[in-house]
CSV table of C-alpha atoms and ligand atoms in Angstrom, one decimal:
chain,number,residue,atom,x,y,z
A,50,UNK,CA,38.4,-55.1,-87.6
A,51,UNK,CA,39.4,-57.9,-85.9
A,52,UNK,CA,37.4,-60.9,-85.8
A,53,UNK,CA,37.9,-64.5,-84.2
A,54,UNK,CA,35.9,-67.2,-84.6
A,55,UNK,CA,35.2,-69.6,-81.9
A,56,UNK,CA,33.5,-73.2,-82.1
A,57,UNK,CA,33.7,-76.7,-81.8
A,58,UNK,CA,35.5,-78.8,-84.4
A,59,UNK,CA,33.4,-78.8,-87.4
A,60,UNK,CA,31.4,-75.8,-86.6
A,61,UNK,CA,32.0,-74.2,-89.7
A,62,UNK,CA,34.8,-71.7,-88.6
A,63,UNK,CA,36.7,-72.2,-91.9
A,64,UNK,CA,33.6,-72.1,-94.3
A,65,UNK,CA,32.4,-68.9,-93.1
A,66,UNK,CA,35.9,-67.5,-92.2
A,67,UNK,CA,36.9,-67.6,-96.2
A,68,UNK,CA,33.7,-65.9,-96.9
A,69,UNK,CA,33.8,-63.2,-94.3
A,70,UNK,CA,37.6,-62.5,-95.4
A,71,UNK,CA,36.2,-62.3,-99.0
A,72,UNK,CA,33.2,-59.7,-98.0
A,73,UNK,CA,35.4,-57.4,-95.5
A,74,UNK,CA,38.9,-57.8,-97.7
A,75,UNK,CA,40.8,-58.8,-94.9
A,76,UNK,CA,42.9,-62.0,-94.4
A,77,UNK,CA,41.9,-65.1,-93.2
A,78,UNK,CA,44.2,-66.6,-90.8
A,79,UNK,CA,43.7,-70.1,-89.6
A,80,UNK,CA,46.3,-71.6,-87.1
A,81,UNK,CA,45.2,-75.6,-88.5
A,82,UNK,CA,46.0,-74.2,-92.3
A,83,UNK,CA,49.4,-73.0,-91.4
A,84,UNK,CA,49.8,-76.0,-89.3
A,85,UNK,CA,48.9,-78.0,-92.4
A,86,UNK,CA,50.7,-76.2,-94.6
A,87,UNK,CA,53.6,-77.1,-92.8
A,88,UNK,CA,53.0,-80.9,-92.5
A,89,UNK,CA,53.1,-80.9,-96.1
A,90,UNK,CA,56.2,-79.2,-96.6
A,91,UNK,CA,57.8,-81.5,-93.9
A,92,UNK,CA,58.8,-78.5,-91.9
A,93,UNK,CA,60.2,-79.3,-88.4
A,94,UNK,CA,57.1,-77.1,-87.4
A,95,UNK,CA,55.2,-79.4,-89.2
A,96,UNK,CA,56.7,-82.7,-87.7
A,97,UNK,CA,55.8,-81.2,-84.1
A,98,UNK,CA,52.6,-80.3,-85.1
A,99,UNK,CA,51.6,-83.3,-86.8
A,100,UNK,CA,52.4,-85.3,-83.8
A,101,UNK,CA,49.8,-83.7,-81.6
A,102,UNK,CA,47.0,-82.9,-84.3
A,103,UNK,CA,46.8,-86.7,-85.7
A,104,UNK,CA,46.2,-87.8,-81.8
A,105,UNK,CA,43.6,-84.8,-81.5
A,106,UNK,CA,45.5,-82.7,-79.2
A,107,UNK,CA,46.3,-79.2,-79.3
A,108,UNK,CA,50.0,-78.1,-80.6
A,109,UNK,CA,51.8,-76.1,-77.6
A,110,UNK,CA,50.4,-72.6,-76.6
A,111,UNK,CA,54.1,-70.9,-77.1
A,112,UNK,CA,54.7,-72.2,-80.7
A,113,UNK,CA,51.2,-71.3,-81.8
A,114,UNK,CA,51.2,-67.5,-80.0
A,115,UNK,CA,54.3,-67.0,-81.7
A,116,UNK,CA,53.0,-67.9,-85.6
A,117,UNK,CA,50.1,-65.8,-85.0
A,118,UNK,CA,52.0,-63.0,-83.5
A,119,UNK,CA,54.3,-63.2,-86.6
A,120,UNK,CA,51.4,-63.3,-89.1
A,121,UNK,CA,49.6,-60.6,-87.6
A,122,UNK,CA,52.6,-58.3,-87.9
A,123,UNK,CA,52.4,-58.6,-91.7
A,124,UNK,CA,51.4,-55.6,-93.6
A,125,UNK,CA,48.3,-57.3,-95.0
A,126,UNK,CA,46.7,-57.1,-91.5
A,127,UNK,CA,46.9,-53.6,-91.2
A,128,UNK,CA,43.1,-53.4,-91.8
A,129,UNK,CA,42.4,-56.6,-89.8
A,130,UNK,CA,42.4,-60.4,-89.9
A,131,UNK,CA,39.8,-62.9,-89.6
A,132,UNK,CA,41.3,-65.2,-86.7
A,133,UNK,CA,39.8,-68.8,-87.5
A,134,UNK,CA,41.1,-71.5,-84.5
A,135,UNK,CA,42.9,-69.4,-82.5
A,136,UNK,CA,42.9,-68.5,-79.8
A,137,UNK,CA,42.0,-72.1,-78.4
A,138,UNK,CA,43.1,-71.8,-74.6
A,139,UNK,CA,42.8,-69.1,-71.9
A,140,UNK,CA,46.4,-68.6,-72.0
A,141,UNK,CA,46.7,-68.2,-75.9
A,142,UNK,CA,43.3,-65.6,-75.4
A,143,UNK,CA,45.8,-63.7,-72.9
A,144,UNK,CA,48.7,-63.7,-74.8
A,145,UNK,CA,46.5,-62.3,-77.8
A,146,UNK,CA,45.1,-59.6,-75.7
A,147,UNK,CA,48.6,-58.9,-74.6
A,148,UNK,CA,50.0,-58.8,-78.2
A,149,UNK,CA,47.3,-56.4,-79.6
A,150,UNK,CA,47.4,-54.1,-77.2
A,151,UNK,CA,50.9,-53.4,-77.5
A,152,UNK,CA,50.1,-53.0,-81.0
A,153,UNK,CA,47.4,-49.9,-80.3
A,154,UNK,CA,44.6,-52.7,-81.4
A,155,UNK,CA,41.9,-55.0,-79.8
A,156,UNK,CA,40.1,-58.2,-80.6
A,157,UNK,CA,36.8,-56.1,-81.9
A,158,UNK,CA,34.0,-59.0,-81.9
A,159,UNK,CA,34.3,-63.1,-81.5
A,160,UNK,CA,31.4,-65.2,-83.0
A,161,UNK,CA,30.6,-68.4,-81.3
A,162,UNK,CA,29.4,-70.6,-84.2
A,163,UNK,CA,26.9,-72.9,-81.7
A,164,UNK,CA,25.9,-76.1,-82.9
A,165,UNK,CA,24.7,-79.5,-82.3
A,166,UNK,CA,27.9,-82.1,-81.6
A,167,UNK,CA,25.8,-85.3,-83.8
A,168,UNK,CA,25.7,-83.3,-86.6
A,169,UNK,CA,29.2,-81.9,-86.3
A,170,UNK,CA,30.1,-85.4,-86.4
A,171,UNK,CA,28.6,-86.1,-89.7
A,172,UNK,CA,30.0,-83.1,-91.4
A,173,UNK,CA,33.4,-84.1,-90.3
A,174,UNK,CA,33.2,-87.6,-91.6
A,175,UNK,CA,31.9,-86.3,-94.9
A,176,UNK,CA,34.1,-83.4,-95.0
A,177,UNK,CA,36.8,-83.5,-97.8
A,178,UNK,CA,39.7,-81.1,-98.5
A,179,UNK,CA,41.9,-79.7,-100.7
A,180,UNK,CA,45.5,-80.7,-99.8
A,181,UNK,CA,47.0,-77.8,-102.6
A,182,UNK,CA,44.3,-74.8,-102.0
A,183,UNK,CA,42.5,-75.7,-99.0
A,184,UNK,CA,39.2,-75.5,-100.5
A,185,UNK,CA,36.4,-77.4,-98.1
A,186,UNK,CA,33.8,-79.9,-99.7
A,187,UNK,CA,31.0,-81.3,-97.9
A,188,UNK,CA,30.3,-85.0,-100.0
A,189,UNK,CA,26.6,-84.7,-99.4
A,190,UNK,CA,25.7,-81.3,-99.8
A,191,UNK,CA,28.6,-79.5,-101.2
A,192,UNK,CA,30.5,-81.8,-103.3
A,193,UNK,CA,33.0,-81.0,-106.0
A,194,UNK,CA,31.7,-80.7,-109.6
A,195,UNK,CA,33.7,-83.4,-111.3
A,196,UNK,CA,34.3,-86.6,-108.6
A,197,UNK,CA,37.0,-86.1,-106.1
A,198,UNK,CA,38.7,-83.2,-108.4
A,199,UNK,CA,38.8,-79.9,-106.8
A,200,UNK,CA,36.7,-77.4,-108.4
A,201,UNK,CA,39.5,-74.5,-108.0
A,202,UNK,CA,42.5,-76.2,-109.1
A,203,UNK,CA,41.8,-79.9,-110.0
A,204,UNK,CA,43.8,-81.8,-107.1
A,205,UNK,CA,42.4,-84.9,-105.6
A,206,UNK,CA,40.3,-83.8,-102.6
A,207,UNK,CA,41.4,-85.8,-99.1
A,208,UNK,CA,39.6,-86.9,-95.8
A,209,UNK,CA,42.0,-84.8,-93.2
A,210,UNK,CA,44.3,-87.4,-91.0
A,211,UNK,CA,42.3,-86.0,-88.1
A,212,UNK,CA,38.7,-86.3,-89.4
A,213,UNK,CA,38.9,-90.2,-88.6
A,214,UNK,CA,36.2,-91.1,-86.0
A,215,UNK,CA,39.0,-91.7,-83.1
A,216,UNK,CA,40.6,-88.4,-83.5
A,217,UNK,CA,37.2,-86.6,-83.9
A,218,UNK,CA,36.1,-88.0,-80.5
A,219,UNK,CA,39.7,-86.7,-79.0
A,220,UNK,CA,39.4,-83.3,-80.5
A,221,UNK,CA,35.9,-82.8,-79.3
A,222,UNK,CA,37.6,-83.8,-75.6
A,223,UNK,CA,40.0,-81.3,-76.2
A,224,UNK,CA,37.8,-79.0,-77.1
A,225,UNK,CA,35.9,-78.9,-74.0
A,226,UNK,CA,38.7,-78.8,-71.5
A,227,UNK,CA,40.5,-76.3,-73.4
A,228,UNK,CA,38.7,-74.2,-75.7
A,229,UNK,CA,35.1,-74.0,-74.4
A,230,UNK,CA,36.1,-72.1,-71.1
A,231,UNK,CA,36.7,-69.1,-73.7
A,232,UNK,CA,33.1,-68.4,-74.3
A,233,UNK,CA,33.1,-67.7,-70.7
A,234,UNK,CA,36.1,-65.8,-70.8
A,235,UNK,CA,35.1,-64.0,-73.7
A,236,UNK,CA,31.1,-63.2,-72.6
A,237,UNK,CA,32.7,-61.3,-69.2
A,238,UNK,CA,35.0,-58.9,-71.4
A,239,UNK,CA,31.7,-58.5,-73.8
A,240,UNK,CA,32.7,-58.9,-77.2
A,241,UNK,CA,31.1,-62.4,-78.0
A,242,UNK,CA,28.3,-62.8,-79.9
A,243,UNK,CA,26.8,-66.4,-80.9
A,244,UNK,CA,25.6,-67.6,-84.6
A,245,UNK,CA,23.9,-70.7,-85.2
A,246,UNK,CA,25.8,-73.1,-87.3
A,247,UNK,CA,22.7,-74.8,-88.7
A,248,UNK,CA,20.3,-75.1,-91.5
A,249,UNK,CA,23.1,-75.1,-94.3
A,250,UNK,CA,25.9,-72.8,-95.2
A,251,UNK,CA,24.5,-69.8,-96.3
A,252,UNK,CA,21.9,-69.2,-93.7
A,253,UNK,CA,24.9,-69.9,-91.2
A,254,UNK,CA,26.8,-67.0,-92.9
A,255,UNK,CA,23.6,-65.1,-92.8
A,256,UNK,CA,23.5,-65.4,-89.1
A,257,UNK,CA,26.7,-64.3,-88.4
A,258,UNK,CA,26.3,-61.3,-90.5
A,259,UNK,CA,22.9,-60.6,-89.0
A,260,UNK,CA,24.5,-60.8,-85.5
A,261,UNK,CA,27.3,-58.2,-86.3
A,262,UNK,CA,24.7,-55.9,-87.7
A,263,UNK,CA,22.8,-56.2,-84.6
A,264,UNK,CA,26.1,-55.3,-82.5
A,265,UNK,CA,26.5,-52.5,-84.9
A,266,UNK,CA,29.8,-54.2,-86.2
B,398,AP5,P1,41.7,-76.6,-87.2
B,398,AP5,O1,42.0,-76.8,-89.0
B,398,AP5,O2,41.6,-75.3,-86.8
B,398,AP5,O3,40.3,-77.5,-86.6
B,398,AP5,P2,39.1,-77.7,-85.7
B,398,AP5,O4,39.3,-76.4,-85.1
B,398,AP5,O5,38.7,-78.8,-85.4
B,398,AP5,O6,38.3,-77.2,-86.8
B,398,AP5,P3,38.1,-77.6,-88.2
B,398,AP5,O7,38.6,-77.0,-89.2
B,398,AP5,O8,37.9,-79.3,-88.3
B,398,AP5,O9,36.0,-77.2,-88.4
B,398,AP5,P4,35.9,-76.0,-89.1
B,398,AP5,O10,34.9,-75.2,-87.9
B,398,AP5,O11,36.8,-75.2,-89.5
B,398,AP5,O12,34.7,-76.4,-90.1
B,398,AP5,P5,34.4,-76.2,-91.6
B,398,AP5,O13,34.2,-75.0,-92.2
B,398,AP5,O14,36.0,-77.1,-92.4
B,398,AP5,O15,42.6,-77.3,-86.5
B,398,AP5,C1,43.2,-78.7,-86.4
B,398,AP5,C2,44.1,-78.8,-85.3
B,398,AP5,O16,45.2,-78.0,-85.3
B,398,AP5,C3,43.5,-79.0,-84.1
B,398,AP5,O17,43.4,-80.3,-83.4
B,398,AP5,C4,45.0,-78.8,-83.1
B,398,AP5,O18,45.7,-79.9,-83.0
B,398,AP5,C5,45.9,-77.8,-83.9
B,398,AP5,N1,45.5,-76.3,-83.6
B,398,AP5,C6,45.2,-75.4,-84.7
B,398,AP5,N2,44.7,-74.2,-83.6
B,398,AP5,C7,45.7,-74.5,-82.8
B,398,AP5,C8,45.7,-73.5,-81.7
B,398,AP5,N3,45.2,-72.2,-81.5
B,398,AP5,N4,46.4,-73.8,-80.6
B,398,AP5,C9,46.7,-75.4,-80.6
B,398,AP5,N5,46.4,-76.3,-81.4
B,398,AP5,C10,45.9,-75.6,-82.7
B,398,AP5,O19,33.4,-77.1,-91.6
B,398,AP5,C11,33.2,-78.4,-91.8
B,398,AP5,C12,32.0,-79.2,-92.9
B,398,AP5,O20,30.8,-78.8,-92.7
B,398,AP5,C13,32.9,-79.1,-94.2
B,398,AP5,O21,32.5,-80.1,-94.8
B,398,AP5,C14,31.9,-77.9,-94.5
B,398,AP5,O22,31.5,-78.1,-96.0
B,398,AP5,C15,30.4,-78.1,-94.0
B,398,AP5,N6,29.6,-77.1,-93.3
B,398,AP5,C16,30.4,-76.0,-92.8
B,398,AP5,N7,29.0,-75.3,-92.4
B,398,AP5,C17,28.1,-76.2,-92.9
B,398,AP5,C18,26.5,-75.6,-92.3
B,398,AP5,N8,26.8,-74.5,-91.9
B,398,AP5,N9,25.8,-76.5,-92.8
B,398,AP5,C19,26.2,-77.5,-93.5
B,398,AP5,N10,27.3,-78.3,-93.7
B,398,AP5,C20,28.5,-77.1,-93.5
B,399,MG,MG1,38.8,-75.1,-90.2
């Protein structure tokens, strides 16, 4: 099954994707994580991606689409995948539909995580991530157990460069302009379900699982 998580920056896509991937035993594909890994390694792709990401803009479609297609061709995606942060433009969505059709597959369901923008801004300023294993924390309600050391690997957790207040505002703007139109795009296709991303992580995940069950997934 191919599932896509849609939602504004900080809606909780990554947090829920990790858990769903674990439950369903299919890989979690986050374009943001792929870009950040390349930035950390200093690759050409990383340099290109950083110039957009750190300014709150989307990485160009043609770069992003080919990365995801390559990833989806890998054998571990045979039984499906959780797409987190892709597609993010109508063009990317059309390219994904075309690619999947060529593979005899389809995007089964799009989960739109809905949440208030004010709460998201608070979440992003309190989010800390592990640069090594990508684990995500919230300093308020989901802090690492020992100071700033990642629970999984002990690396010091950090604030993402694009979680600085001025960049957060640019990311919201980009989301409204480029990504939000996907809600109507997938509604028209009939494969969009909504999940409230509020009242804590467990409750949000339960909302998603309930919505999936109600749609017979
Ligand atoms: P990406 O990494 O995908 O960033 P994003 O979409 O802005 O989303 P975030 O990762 O910030 O938030 P999230 O929804 O995953 O929330 P999280 O679970 O961490 O992309 C980064 C950049 O890469 C983009 O800006 C763009 O430049 C580029 N890019 C990526 N994909 C691209 C594409 N397809 N095309 C072009 N460019 C692309 O949760 C946030 C915080 O809240 C955490 O601290 C978490 O602990 C907490 N939290 C989560 N859920 C809850 C809850 N229910 N209650 C309370 N707290 C919660
Ligand atoms: Mg994320």
